[in-house]
mmCIF file of C-alpha atoms in Angstrom:
data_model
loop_
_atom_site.group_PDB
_atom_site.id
_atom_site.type_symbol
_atom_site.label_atom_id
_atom_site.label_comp_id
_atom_site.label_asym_id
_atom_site.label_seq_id
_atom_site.Cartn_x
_atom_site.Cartn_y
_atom_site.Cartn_z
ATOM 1 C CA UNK A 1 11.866 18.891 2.465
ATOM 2 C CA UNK A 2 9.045 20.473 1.078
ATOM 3 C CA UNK A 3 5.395 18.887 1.606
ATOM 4 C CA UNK A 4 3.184 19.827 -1.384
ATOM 5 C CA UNK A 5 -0.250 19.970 -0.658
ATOM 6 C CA UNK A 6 -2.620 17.194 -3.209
ATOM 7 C CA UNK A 7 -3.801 19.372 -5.494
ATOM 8 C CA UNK A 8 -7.811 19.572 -5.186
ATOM 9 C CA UNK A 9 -10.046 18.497 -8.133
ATOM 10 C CA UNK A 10 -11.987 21.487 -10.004
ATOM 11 C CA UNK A 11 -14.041 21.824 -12.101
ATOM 12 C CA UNK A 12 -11.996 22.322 -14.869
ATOM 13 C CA UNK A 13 -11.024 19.101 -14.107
ATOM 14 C CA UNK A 14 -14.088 17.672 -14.507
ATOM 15 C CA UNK A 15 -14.910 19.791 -17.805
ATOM 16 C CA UNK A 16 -11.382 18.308 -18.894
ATOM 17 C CA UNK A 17 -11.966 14.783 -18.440
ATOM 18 C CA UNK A 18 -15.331 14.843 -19.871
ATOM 19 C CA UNK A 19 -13.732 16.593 -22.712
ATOM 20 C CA UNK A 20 -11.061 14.009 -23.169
ATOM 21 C CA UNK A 21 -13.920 10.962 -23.144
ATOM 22 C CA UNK A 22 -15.653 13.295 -25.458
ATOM 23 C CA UNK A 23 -12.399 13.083 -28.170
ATOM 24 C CA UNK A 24 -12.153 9.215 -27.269
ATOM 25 C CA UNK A 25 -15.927 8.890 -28.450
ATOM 26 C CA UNK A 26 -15.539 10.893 -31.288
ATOM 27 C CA UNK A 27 -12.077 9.453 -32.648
ATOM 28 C CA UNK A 28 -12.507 5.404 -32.057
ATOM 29 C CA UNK A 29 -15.871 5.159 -31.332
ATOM 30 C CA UNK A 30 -17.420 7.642 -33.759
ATOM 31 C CA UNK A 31 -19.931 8.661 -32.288
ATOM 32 C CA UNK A 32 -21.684 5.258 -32.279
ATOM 33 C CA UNK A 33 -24.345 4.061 -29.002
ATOM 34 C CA UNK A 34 -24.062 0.699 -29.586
ATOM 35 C CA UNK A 35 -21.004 -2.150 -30.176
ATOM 36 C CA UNK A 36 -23.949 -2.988 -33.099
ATOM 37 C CA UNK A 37 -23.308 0.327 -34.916
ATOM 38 C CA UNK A 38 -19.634 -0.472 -33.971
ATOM 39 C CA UNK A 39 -18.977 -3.695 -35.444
ATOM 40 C CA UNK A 40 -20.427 -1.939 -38.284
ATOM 41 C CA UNK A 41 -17.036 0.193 -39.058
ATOM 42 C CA UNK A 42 -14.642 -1.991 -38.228
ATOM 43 C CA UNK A 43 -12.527 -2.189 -41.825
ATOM 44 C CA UNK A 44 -8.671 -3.273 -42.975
ATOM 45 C CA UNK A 45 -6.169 -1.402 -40.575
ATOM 46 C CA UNK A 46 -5.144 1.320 -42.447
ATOM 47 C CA UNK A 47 -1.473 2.980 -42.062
ATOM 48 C CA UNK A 48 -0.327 6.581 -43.676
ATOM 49 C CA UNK A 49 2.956 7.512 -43.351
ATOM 50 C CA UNK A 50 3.143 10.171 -45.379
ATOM 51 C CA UNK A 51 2.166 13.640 -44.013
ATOM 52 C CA UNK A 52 -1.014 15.152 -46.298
ATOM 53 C CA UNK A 53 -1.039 11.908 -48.604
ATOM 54 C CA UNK A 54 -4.427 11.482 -49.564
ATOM 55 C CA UNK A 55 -5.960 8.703 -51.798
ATOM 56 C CA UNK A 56 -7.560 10.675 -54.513
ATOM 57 C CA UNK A 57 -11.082 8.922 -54.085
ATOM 58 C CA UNK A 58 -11.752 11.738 -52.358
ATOM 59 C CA UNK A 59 -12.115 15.451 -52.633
ATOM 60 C CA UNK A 60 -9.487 17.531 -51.603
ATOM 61 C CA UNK A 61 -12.549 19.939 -49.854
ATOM 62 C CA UNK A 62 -13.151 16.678 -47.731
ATOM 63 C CA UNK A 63 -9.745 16.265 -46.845
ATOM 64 C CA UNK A 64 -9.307 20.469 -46.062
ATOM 65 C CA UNK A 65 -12.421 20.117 -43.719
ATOM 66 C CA UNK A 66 -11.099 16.864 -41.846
ATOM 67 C CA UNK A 67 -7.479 18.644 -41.240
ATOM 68 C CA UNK A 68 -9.374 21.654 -39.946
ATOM 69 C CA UNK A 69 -11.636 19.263 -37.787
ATOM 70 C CA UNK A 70 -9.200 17.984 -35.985
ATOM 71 C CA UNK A 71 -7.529 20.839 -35.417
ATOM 72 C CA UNK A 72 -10.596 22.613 -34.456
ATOM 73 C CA UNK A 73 -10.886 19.077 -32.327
ATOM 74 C CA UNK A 74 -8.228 19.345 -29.937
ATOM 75 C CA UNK A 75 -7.878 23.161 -29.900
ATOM 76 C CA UNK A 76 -9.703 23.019 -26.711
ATOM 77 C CA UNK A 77 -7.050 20.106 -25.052
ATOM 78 C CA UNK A 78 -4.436 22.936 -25.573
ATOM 79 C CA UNK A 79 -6.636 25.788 -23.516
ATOM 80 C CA UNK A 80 -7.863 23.084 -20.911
ATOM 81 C CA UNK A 81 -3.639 22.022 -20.045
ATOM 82 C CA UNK A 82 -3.064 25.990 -19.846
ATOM 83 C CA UNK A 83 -6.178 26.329 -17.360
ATOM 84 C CA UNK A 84 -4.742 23.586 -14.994
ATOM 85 C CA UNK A 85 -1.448 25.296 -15.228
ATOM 86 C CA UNK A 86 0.576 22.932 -17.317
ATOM 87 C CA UNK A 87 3.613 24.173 -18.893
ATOM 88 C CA UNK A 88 3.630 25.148 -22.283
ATOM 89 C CA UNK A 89 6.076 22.371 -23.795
ATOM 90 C CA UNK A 90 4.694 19.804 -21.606
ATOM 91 C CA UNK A 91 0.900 20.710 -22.626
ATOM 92 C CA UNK A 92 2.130 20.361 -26.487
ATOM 93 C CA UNK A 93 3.720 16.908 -25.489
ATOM 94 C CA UNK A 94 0.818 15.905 -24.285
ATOM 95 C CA UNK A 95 -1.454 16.901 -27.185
ATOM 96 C CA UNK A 96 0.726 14.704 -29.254
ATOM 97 C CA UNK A 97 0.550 11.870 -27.260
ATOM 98 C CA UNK A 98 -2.727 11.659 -26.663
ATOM 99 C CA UNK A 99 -3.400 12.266 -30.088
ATOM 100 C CA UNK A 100 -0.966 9.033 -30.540
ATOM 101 C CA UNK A 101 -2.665 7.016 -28.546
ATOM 102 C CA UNK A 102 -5.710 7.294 -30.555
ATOM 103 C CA UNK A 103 -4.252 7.247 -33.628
ATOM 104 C CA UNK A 104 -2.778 3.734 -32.140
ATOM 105 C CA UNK A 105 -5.995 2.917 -30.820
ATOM 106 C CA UNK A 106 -7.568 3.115 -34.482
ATOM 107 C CA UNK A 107 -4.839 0.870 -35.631
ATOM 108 C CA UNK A 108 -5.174 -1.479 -33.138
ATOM 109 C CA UNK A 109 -8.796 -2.238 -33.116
ATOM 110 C CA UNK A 110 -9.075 -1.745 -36.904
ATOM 111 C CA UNK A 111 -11.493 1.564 -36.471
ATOM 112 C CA UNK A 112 -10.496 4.418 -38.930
ATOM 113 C CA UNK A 113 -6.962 4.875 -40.483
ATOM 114 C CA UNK A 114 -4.113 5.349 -38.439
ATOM 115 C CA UNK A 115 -2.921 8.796 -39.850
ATOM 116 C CA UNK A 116 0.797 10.965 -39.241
ATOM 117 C CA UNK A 117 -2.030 14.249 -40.699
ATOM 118 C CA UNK A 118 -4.037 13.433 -38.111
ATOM 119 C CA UNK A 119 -1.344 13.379 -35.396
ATOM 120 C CA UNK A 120 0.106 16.532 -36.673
ATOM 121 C CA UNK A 121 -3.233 18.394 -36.838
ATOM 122 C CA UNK A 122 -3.844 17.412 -33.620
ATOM 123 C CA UNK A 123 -1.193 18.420 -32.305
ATOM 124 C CA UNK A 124 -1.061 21.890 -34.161
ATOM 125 C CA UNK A 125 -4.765 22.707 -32.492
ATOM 126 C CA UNK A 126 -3.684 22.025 -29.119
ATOM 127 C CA UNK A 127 -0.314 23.831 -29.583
ATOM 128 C CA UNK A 128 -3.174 26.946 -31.166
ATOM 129 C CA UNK A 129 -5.368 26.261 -28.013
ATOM 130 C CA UNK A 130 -2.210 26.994 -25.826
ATOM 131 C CA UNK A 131 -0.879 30.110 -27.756
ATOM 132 C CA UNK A 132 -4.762 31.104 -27.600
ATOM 133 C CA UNK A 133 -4.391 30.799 -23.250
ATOM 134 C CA UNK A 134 -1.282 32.854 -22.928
ATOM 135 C CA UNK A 135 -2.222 35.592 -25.555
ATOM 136 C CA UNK A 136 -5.351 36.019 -23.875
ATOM 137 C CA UNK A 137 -3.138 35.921 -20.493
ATOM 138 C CA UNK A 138 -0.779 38.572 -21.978
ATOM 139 C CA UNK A 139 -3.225 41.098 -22.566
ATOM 140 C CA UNK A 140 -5.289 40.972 -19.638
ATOM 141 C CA UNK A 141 -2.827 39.898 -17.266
ATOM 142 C CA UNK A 142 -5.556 38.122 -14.541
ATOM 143 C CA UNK A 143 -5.126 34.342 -15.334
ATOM 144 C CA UNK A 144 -7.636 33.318 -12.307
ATOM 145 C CA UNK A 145 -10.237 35.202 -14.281
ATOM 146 C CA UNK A 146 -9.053 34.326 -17.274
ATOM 147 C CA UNK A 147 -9.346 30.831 -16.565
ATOM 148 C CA UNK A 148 -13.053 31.327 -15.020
ATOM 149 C CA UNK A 149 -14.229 33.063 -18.209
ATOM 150 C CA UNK A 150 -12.896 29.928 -19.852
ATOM 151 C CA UNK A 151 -14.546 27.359 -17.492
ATOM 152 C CA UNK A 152 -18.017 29.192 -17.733
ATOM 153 C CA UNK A 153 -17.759 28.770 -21.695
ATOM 154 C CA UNK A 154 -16.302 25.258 -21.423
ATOM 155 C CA UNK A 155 -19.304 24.420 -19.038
ATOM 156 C CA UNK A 156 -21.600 26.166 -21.264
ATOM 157 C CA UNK A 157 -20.441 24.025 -23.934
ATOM 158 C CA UNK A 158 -20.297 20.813 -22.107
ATOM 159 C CA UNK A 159 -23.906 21.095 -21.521
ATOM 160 C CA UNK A 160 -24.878 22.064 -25.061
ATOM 161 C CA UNK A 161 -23.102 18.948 -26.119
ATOM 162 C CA UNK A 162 -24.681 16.989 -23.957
ATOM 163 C CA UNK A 163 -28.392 17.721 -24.716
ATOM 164 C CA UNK A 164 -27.278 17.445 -28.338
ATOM 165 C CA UNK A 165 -25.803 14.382 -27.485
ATOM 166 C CA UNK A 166 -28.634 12.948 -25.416
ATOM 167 C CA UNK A 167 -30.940 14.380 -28.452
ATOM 168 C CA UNK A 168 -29.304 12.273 -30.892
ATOM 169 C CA UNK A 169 -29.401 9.181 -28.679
ATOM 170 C CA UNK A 170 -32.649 9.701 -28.566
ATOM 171 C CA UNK A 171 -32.855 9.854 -32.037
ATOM 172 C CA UNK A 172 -31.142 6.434 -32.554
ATOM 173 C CA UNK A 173 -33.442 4.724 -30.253
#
C-alpha cells in the first residue's frame, strides 16, 4: 500500500478558484453587485437545442462575437487543469461539465438561455487552453517553468481584473 501525500494548495490553486467564481459571476450572475440589478434579468427559461440556431433578431456579428467570448471565456479553465497536472481527457471532461452546470444553472434560475453553442464553445476553449499547455510544454520541455510563467500572467491578470472590477463597483455605487 502506497500512502500518497495530500497534495498542498498553490497558488495556482488559488488563481484557479478565483477564476472559476470569476466564470460563475460572469455566466449567471452577469456581472451584477446587487440581487436588485439581478431580479432585473430574470426572463422566460429559455432552451436551444440546436447547435448554432440563432433567432434572427439578432445580428449574426453578435452571435460570432458571443461564440468567440466564450471560447475566449474558458480558454483559460483548459491551461489552469494542465497547470495542476490534470490529464488531458479528464481536463476536457471537466470543461464540459462545468460549462453544464452553468448552462443548467441559467435554466434553472431563469437567468440567460440555456444554450448546446454555449456548451460546445465552452468546451472547445478549454480543450484550445489545454492544446495551448502541452504545445507550449512540447517545445520548451520545462513544465515547472512553464507553469510559473503561466501563474505570474494568471496573477497578473487576476489583479488587473480585480481593480477593474472594484473600479466598476465603484462605479455602480
Amino acid at each position: 500500500m502506497t500512502s500518497r501525500s495530500k497534495p498542498k494548495f498553490t497558488l495556482t490553486h488559488a488563481l484557479f478558484i478565483f477564476y472559476c467564481l470569476f466564470i460563475v459571476w460572469t455566466v449567471l450572475f452577469k456581472n451584477t453587485f446587487s440581487f436588485h440589478e439581478l431580479s432585473d434579468m430574470i426572463r422566460p427559461r429559455s432552451l436551444n437545442l440546436i447547435p448554432f440556431y440563432y433567432d434572427c433578431e439578432i445580428s449574426v456579428r453578435f452571435h460570432i462575437q458571443e461564440v468567440l467570448m466564450n471560447a475566449v471565456l474558458f480558454f483559460p479553465f483548459g491551461v489552469y487543469l494542465k497547470m495542476l497536472d490534470i490529464p488531458v481527457r479528464k481536463s476536457i471532461l471537466y470543461g464540459f461539465l462545468f460549462s453544464l452546470a452553468l448552462e443548467l444553472g441559467q435554466l434553472a434560475f431563469a437567468l440567460g438561455a440555456c444554450d448546446i453553442t454555449d456548451l460546445i464553445t465552452n468546451t472547445a476553449g478549454t480543450a484550445a487552453g489545454v492544446c495551448l499547455h502541452l504545445l507550449i510544454l512540447r517545445l520548451f520541455k520545462n513544465q515547472t517553468k512553464i507553469n510559473k510563467i503561466f501563474c505570474i500572467l494568471a496573477l497578473t491578470a487576476t489583479i488587473l481584473l480585480g481593480l477593474l472590477i472594484l473600479m466598476l463597483y465603484l462605479a455602480n455605487n
